Each structure stands twice: as structure tokens, then as C-alpha cells.
Coordinates of C-alpha atoms in Angstrom, one line a residue:
M218 CA 28.9 -5.1 -1.0
R219 CA 25.6 -4.2 1.7
G220 CA 22.0 -4.0 1.8
V221 CA 18.6 -3.7 3.0
Q222 CA 17.6 -6.6 1.2
I223 CA 13.7 -7.6 2.3
R224 CA 13.9 -10.5 4.4
D225 CA 10.4 -11.6 4.4
I226 CA 6.7 -10.0 3.2
E227 CA 3.5 -11.6 5.3
I228 CA -0.1 -10.6 4.3
Y229 CA -3.5 -11.3 5.9
H230 CA -6.6 -9.9 4.6
P231 CA -10.2 -10.3 6.2
S232 CA -11.8 -13.5 5.5
K233 CA -14.5 -12.4 3.9
E234 CA -14.6 -12.1 0.6
V235 CA -16.9 -10.3 -1.9
D236 CA -17.8 -10.1 -5.6
N237 CA -18.8 -7.2 -8.1
E238 CA -22.8 -7.5 -7.5
Y239 CA -22.1 -7.2 -3.6
Y240 CA -21.5 -3.6 -4.5
I241 CA -23.9 -3.3 -8.0
N242 CA -26.6 -4.1 -5.6
Y243 CA -25.7 -1.6 -2.5
F244 CA -25.6 1.2 -5.0
A245 CA -28.2 0.3 -7.0
E246 CA -30.8 0.2 -4.3
R247 CA -29.2 3.7 -3.3
G248 CA -30.0 4.7 -7.2
T249 CA -26.0 4.2 -8.2
D250 CA -25.6 2.6 -10.8
V251 CA -21.5 1.7 -10.4
T252 CA -22.1 -1.1 -13.1
G253 CA -19.1 0.2 -15.9
L254 CA -17.3 1.1 -12.6
V255 CA -16.1 -2.0 -11.5
T256 CA -15.8 -3.4 -15.0
A257 CA -13.2 -0.5 -16.4
L258 CA -11.2 -0.6 -12.4
G259 CA -11.2 -3.9 -13.3
R260 CA -12.8 -5.2 -10.0
N261 CA -14.1 -9.2 -9.3
K262 CA -13.6 -10.2 -6.0
R263 CA -12.0 -8.1 -2.6
F264 CA -12.0 -9.6 1.2
I265 CA -13.5 -7.1 3.0
I266 CA -14.1 -6.1 7.3
D267 CA -17.8 -7.5 8.1
N268 CA -17.7 -7.4 12.1
Q269 CA -17.2 -4.9 15.2
E270 CA -13.4 -6.5 16.2
E271 CA -11.3 -7.1 12.9
N272 CA -9.4 -2.8 11.6
T273 CA -6.3 -1.9 10.5
F274 CA -3.9 -2.6 13.6
T275 CA -5.5 -5.8 13.9
M276 CA -4.5 -6.5 10.0
A277 CA -1.3 -5.6 11.1
V278 CA -0.7 -7.2 14.3
E279 CA -1.8 -10.8 11.6
A280 CA 0.3 -9.2 9.0
S281 CA 3.3 -9.3 11.5
K282 CA 2.5 -12.0 13.7
R283 CA 3.1 -14.0 9.9
A284 CA 6.2 -12.0 9.2
L285 CA 8.0 -13.0 11.6
D286 CA 7.3 -16.6 12.2
K287 CA 7.9 -16.8 9.0
G288 CA 10.9 -16.0 9.2
G289 CA 12.0 -17.6 13.0
L290 CA 11.6 -14.4 14.5
S291 CA 10.5 -12.4 17.6
A292 CA 9.9 -9.0 18.1
A293 CA 13.2 -8.5 19.9
D294 CA 14.9 -9.7 16.8
V295 CA 13.7 -6.4 15.3
D296 CA 15.3 -2.8 15.9
L297 CA 12.5 -0.6 14.0
I298 CA 9.1 -0.8 13.5
I299 CA 7.7 1.7 10.8
F300 CA 4.0 1.3 10.1
T301 CA 1.7 3.2 7.5
S302 CA -2.0 3.8 7.1
Q303 CA -4.3 7.2 5.9
T304 CA -6.6 4.9 8.5
P305 CA -4.7 4.2 11.5
E306 CA -7.2 2.5 14.7
Y307 CA -5.7 5.1 16.5
L308 CA -3.5 8.5 16.5
L309 CA -1.7 8.4 19.9
P310 CA -0.2 6.5 20.7
S311 CA 1.1 5.7 17.9
N312 CA -0.3 2.3 16.3
A313 CA 3.5 1.3 15.3
L314 CA 4.4 1.9 19.5
K315 CA 1.0 -0.1 20.1
L316 CA 2.6 -2.6 17.2
H317 CA 5.7 -3.2 19.3
H318 CA 3.1 -4.0 23.0
A319 CA 1.4 -6.2 21.1
L320 CA 4.4 -7.8 19.6
G321 CA 6.7 -7.6 22.9
G322 CA 9.9 -5.5 21.1
D323 CA 12.9 -4.4 22.4
L324 CA 13.1 -1.9 24.9
L325 CA 16.3 -0.9 22.1
T326 CA 13.1 -0.5 19.1
A327 CA 12.2 2.7 17.9
C328 CA 8.9 3.1 16.8
F329 CA 6.8 5.5 13.9
D330 CA 4.2 6.3 12.0
I331 CA 4.2 7.2 8.5
N332 CA 1.0 8.4 6.8
A333 CA 1.9 8.3 2.6
N334 CA -1.9 7.6 1.9
C335 CA -1.5 5.4 -0.6
A336 CA 1.6 5.6 -0.7
G337 CA 2.7 4.8 2.6
I338 CA 4.3 1.5 2.3
L339 CA 6.8 2.6 -0.8
V340 CA 8.0 5.7 1.2
A341 CA 7.5 3.7 4.5
V342 CA 10.3 0.6 2.8
E343 CA 12.8 3.6 0.8
Q344 CA 12.3 5.6 4.3
A345 CA 13.6 2.5 7.0
A346 CA 15.9 1.4 4.2
R347 CA 17.3 4.5 3.8
Y348 CA 17.9 4.7 7.5
M349 CA 19.7 1.8 8.2
A350 CA 22.3 2.6 5.6
S351 CA 22.6 4.9 7.6
N352 CA 22.7 3.0 10.7
P353 CA 24.5 0.2 11.1
R354 CA 23.1 -0.1 14.5
I355 CA 19.6 -0.8 13.1
E356 CA 20.0 -4.2 11.7
R357 CA 16.3 -5.1 10.9
A358 CA 13.4 -3.7 10.6
L359 CA 9.4 -4.4 10.0
V360 CA 7.5 -2.1 8.5
V361 CA 3.7 -2.8 7.5
G362 CA 1.0 -1.2 6.2
A363 CA -2.4 -1.4 6.2
D364 CA -5.8 0.6 5.5
Y365 CA -9.8 -0.1 5.6
L366 CA -10.9 2.5 3.9
S367 CA -14.9 0.7 3.9
V368 CA -15.9 1.9 6.6
H369 CA -15.4 5.5 6.2
S370 CA -16.7 5.2 2.5
P371 CA -19.7 3.6 3.3
E372 CA -21.7 7.5 0.7
Q373 CA -18.9 6.9 -2.2
P374 CA -19.1 4.7 -4.9
V375 CA -14.5 5.1 -6.4
Y376 CA -14.1 4.1 -2.4
Y377 CA -16.3 2.2 -1.4
S378 CA -17.3 -0.4 -4.9
N379 CA -12.6 -0.2 -5.3
F380 CA -11.3 -0.5 -2.1
A381 CA -10.5 -4.1 -0.3
E382 CA -8.7 -4.5 3.0
S383 CA -5.2 -6.6 4.0
A384 CA -2.1 -6.1 5.1
V385 CA 1.5 -6.2 5.1
A386 CA 4.5 -6.7 6.4
V387 CA 7.0 -6.7 5.7
I388 CA 11.3 -7.5 7.5
L389 CA 14.0 -5.3 6.2
E390 CA 17.8 -6.7 6.8
Q391 CA 20.8 -5.7 6.5
V392 CA 22.6 -8.1 4.4
E393 CA 25.6 -8.9 2.5
G394 CA 26.0 -9.6 -1.1
T395 CA 22.7 -7.1 -2.2
R396 CA 22.3 -4.5 -3.7
G397 CA 18.5 -3.9 -1.8
L398 CA 17.4 -0.5 -2.4
I399 CA 18.7 0.8 -5.6
D400 CA 17.1 4.5 -5.8
S401 CA 13.7 6.5 -5.6
I402 CA 12.0 9.3 -7.1
Y403 CA 9.4 11.4 -5.8
Q404 CA 7.1 12.9 -7.9
T405 CA 4.8 15.6 -6.1
D406 CA 1.9 17.5 -8.2
T407 CA -1.2 19.3 -5.7
S408 CA -3.6 20.2 -8.2
V409 CA -5.4 17.6 -6.8
I410 CA -4.9 18.4 -3.0
D411 CA -8.5 18.6 -1.8
N412 CA -9.9 16.1 -4.3
S413 CA -9.6 13.0 -1.5
L414 CA -10.7 14.9 2.2
F415 CA -10.8 12.0 5.4
P416 CA -11.8 13.6 7.8
A417 CA -14.7 15.9 5.7
H418 CA -13.9 18.6 8.1
G419 CA -10.9 18.1 9.0
L420 CA -10.2 16.0 13.0
S421 CA -10.9 19.3 15.0
N422 CA -14.3 19.4 13.6
L423 CA -15.2 16.2 14.8
Y424 CA -17.6 18.0 17.9
R425 CA -19.4 21.1 16.2
E426 CA -22.9 19.7 16.4
E427 CA -23.6 21.5 13.0
F428 CA -22.1 17.9 11.6
T429 CA -22.5 14.0 12.6
S430 CA -19.9 11.4 12.4
K431 CA -21.1 10.7 9.4
D432 CA -20.3 14.6 7.6
A433 CA -16.0 13.5 9.4
Q434 CA -16.4 10.0 5.7
V435 CA -13.9 10.5 3.3
Q436 CA -15.4 13.1 0.8
F437 CA -14.3 12.0 -2.8
T438 CA -14.8 14.2 -6.6
P439 CA -13.7 12.1 -8.9
F440 CA -10.5 14.0 -11.4
D441 CA -9.4 12.7 -14.6
D442 CA -6.5 10.0 -12.8
S443 CA -4.2 9.6 -16.1
V444 CA -1.8 12.4 -15.6
C445 CA -1.0 10.4 -12.1
A446 CA 0.0 7.5 -15.3
E447 CA 2.2 9.9 -17.6
S448 CA 3.6 11.1 -14.1
A449 CA 4.9 7.4 -13.5
V450 CA 6.5 6.3 -17.2
N451 CA 8.8 9.6 -16.7
S452 CA 9.3 9.0 -13.8
I453 CA 10.5 4.9 -14.0
R454 CA 12.5 5.8 -17.0
I455 CA 14.5 8.5 -14.7
L456 CA 14.7 5.7 -12.5
L457 CA 16.4 3.3 -14.7
E458 CA 18.1 6.0 -17.4
R459 CA 19.9 6.9 -14.2
N460 CA 21.1 3.4 -12.6
Q461 CA 21.7 2.1 -16.6
M462 CA 19.4 -0.3 -16.8
T463 CA 16.2 -1.3 -19.2
T464 CA 13.0 -2.6 -18.3
D465 CA 14.8 -5.9 -20.1
D466 CA 16.9 -5.8 -16.3
I467 CA 14.3 -6.0 -14.0
K468 CA 11.9 -9.0 -13.8
G469 CA 9.2 -7.2 -12.0
F470 CA 7.0 -4.4 -12.4
M471 CA 5.2 -3.7 -8.7
F472 CA 2.9 -1.5 -9.7
S473 CA -1.0 0.5 -8.1
Q474 CA -3.2 -1.8 -8.6
F475 CA -5.7 1.1 -8.7
T476 CA -6.9 1.1 -12.3
T477 CA -5.8 -2.1 -14.9
G478 CA -6.4 1.1 -17.2
N479 CA -3.6 2.4 -15.7
I480 CA -1.1 -0.3 -15.5
K481 CA -2.1 -1.2 -19.6
R482 CA -0.5 2.1 -20.0
V483 CA 2.7 3.1 -18.1
S484 CA 3.3 -1.0 -19.5
E485 CA 2.9 -0.2 -23.0
E486 CA 4.3 3.9 -23.1
L487 CA 7.4 1.6 -21.7
G488 CA 7.2 -1.0 -23.9
I489 CA 7.4 -4.2 -20.5
D490 CA 6.1 -7.6 -21.1
Q491 CA 2.5 -8.0 -19.4
D492 CA 3.8 -10.8 -17.8
K493 CA 6.2 -8.6 -15.7
V494 CA 3.4 -6.6 -14.1
P495 CA 1.3 -8.6 -11.8
Y496 CA -2.6 -7.8 -11.3
I497 CA -3.6 -8.3 -8.4
G498 CA -6.7 -5.7 -8.2
D499 CA -9.6 -8.3 -9.4
K500 CA -8.3 -10.9 -6.6
Y501 CA -8.1 -8.6 -4.1
G502 CA -9.6 -5.0 -5.0
Y503 CA -7.5 -2.0 -4.9
T504 CA -6.5 -2.5 -1.0
A505 CA -4.3 1.2 -0.8
T506 CA -1.5 1.1 -0.1
T507 CA -0.4 -2.1 1.1
S508 CA -1.2 -2.5 -3.5
P509 CA 2.5 -2.7 -4.6
F510 CA 3.6 -5.2 -2.2
L511 CA 0.7 -6.8 -2.1
A512 CA 1.5 -7.7 -6.3
L513 CA 4.7 -9.3 -4.8
Y514 CA 3.8 -11.7 -2.3
E515 CA 2.1 -12.4 -5.5
A516 CA 4.6 -13.0 -7.5
I517 CA 7.3 -14.9 -5.0
Q518 CA 4.2 -17.3 -4.3
A519 CA 4.1 -18.5 -8.1
G520 CA 7.2 -18.3 -8.1
Q521 CA 8.0 -15.0 -10.7
V522 CA 10.7 -13.6 -8.5
K523 CA 13.2 -15.0 -7.2
R524 CA 16.1 -13.9 -4.9
G525 CA 18.6 -11.6 -6.7
D526 CA 15.9 -10.1 -9.4
Y527 CA 15.4 -6.7 -9.8
L528 CA 12.7 -5.2 -9.3
V529 CA 10.2 -2.2 -10.0
F530 CA 8.3 -0.2 -8.2
W531 CA 5.4 2.2 -8.4
T532 CA 2.2 3.9 -7.0
V533 CA 0.2 7.3 -6.6
G534 CA -0.7 9.0 -3.6
A535 CA -4.2 11.4 -2.5
G536 CA -3.2 14.7 -3.3
W537 CA -1.6 13.7 -5.8
Q538 CA 2.2 12.1 -5.5
N539 CA 4.5 9.5 -7.6
V540 CA 6.3 7.7 -5.9
S541 CA 9.0 5.4 -7.4
L542 CA 11.3 2.3 -6.3
L543 CA 14.2 0.2 -7.7
M544 CA 15.5 -2.4 -5.4
Q545 CA 16.8 -6.0 -5.2
Y546 CA 14.8 -8.7 -3.9

């Protein structure tokens, strides 16, 4: 048996830590009370960028270096680099190519970007694992996710007071004796496709005289996101049933950290012990594409997840699209 296993995972976040009061005061000055919002979302602390030197790309570089150093590897040992973000620092060249250059990658390394919004890192890990399984020459992959949304959404309470900055780097490796990625499910419903838009008027309109840079910021229209939780319950049930497994077989459930309410709803519907569902959104805020793997990182650090454990990942991307993965760590 040969599978694609998570070899190492590392993270990076900015040094500045802020609490709910920071956002409550910020929006109070603009005539909006977000006290109930940050409480309902389950927030407490967050790490945010507060300088002009850091951005999505620089965070990705730092997380990647940490992951490679941790595994005793160099970029030349990596056969594939995939970068994922909904707020990439560059549209061209691809950020994966920029990473390759910054890290000193090999001539034969494949590189490309993926944008699947908040589901990005799950999609990237799944796509990398499936590519590796079908191509024996790709023995190792570096998958990196990062987001920097606060700079693009200073007037949006749900975004600015909820999201925070981080990067996660995952090294995947072909290994004998592990199942690795076992199965995945995508559920796509585009009924709220225009509720989150960035740039608000599209790239082609950035240079029109009637628009300012402020007009390009995130445009968000609130909607009932409970439908995403219902879809998650359905997809995870299907995922487990078709692999002859139950929730008892799963050591950890790494869910989207968007709201504590959705995590609780999905957990209760599936009858999952809360000890198996790490919540880190109070410590890191909502880190968008990285949040399920940030939860995994914390669970590993705490000794809650060990080699051989079965894990279920779930997150949802704007639009919306639910993605669920079943893996053996």
C-alpha cells in the first residue's frame, strides 16, 4: 500500500495580536456596533499585519521555510509547489513560481496556483495528492495557503472584524504503508455567487476614472450561512458511509473556523464528541483558506492527533462550495 501522507506542517502569522475591543472601538468610531457579531462568531484574539513589509506572499515564504527546515529538506527536494489564496500578492507570475524562486527550487519542479476561496488549501492538498498518486515522479509536494484580507476590507464588519492573517505550509510525500488521502466530496451551490466579490467591480474596471481604490475593496452582502452547515453534515455522512466508517473511527474533525455556531451545528448533527473538533478561531481569528489545517497544526502540537489517525476535513468557500476530505495522517 502506497499513499500520499502529510509529512510536515508549519505555520506563520504576524506578530501583532489584537482582541475584540480593537474591532469594537474601530467600528464604533464609524457608527457600527460589532460587539454581538464578534461574540457570535466566537472570536477573541487575532494576529494581523500592521506594516508594509508583510503580505500574503511573504507569509507563505516564511511558512514554507519553516516546513522545509522542520523536515530537514531543501526546496530542491520538492517536485511540486502549489500555492493557494483568494488574496494573492501577484497575479503574474504565479505565486508558486515566486515561491520556487524565493526558496531555491529545482529546475524540474512543477509550480502553479489554485484559488478556491476559503476552501483553497483543502482543494490544493486533494489535487496534489491525486496528482502524486498518478505520477510516481512527483514524490514530494509543498502546498502553501495564505490570506491577507484585512487590507482589502476595512469597511466590512463581517470581514474586517472576523478575518485574520496566517500562512500554512504542508509537505506531502509518497509513503509505503499509509492510505493518505482516502476520499473527497465537493458540493457546489452558486445561489449566493455574488455575495462576496473582490475586486468589487472586477479586475477589468480597476483603471476606470469613476472608481477609486476604495471601490475595489471586498464587497459583501450578508446571507444565511446555515445552509453550508447542512451541506457539510450531508457530505460527511456520505464520505463516511461509502468508506464503511463511522464518526467513532475518526480521531479528529478539522472544520472551517468561520463560526463556532456552524462547528457546533455540524458536530451535534453528526453526533461527534466535541473533544474531536478543535476550535482555534478564538486564538487566530478566521484565517480563511488556512483554517482547517491551522486546526490540524494545533491538534498535532497538543498531541490530539498522531500518525495513523483518521481525519475528516471540512470547509466552505465563497460562492458557495463545501469541500470535505477523509485522510489518514
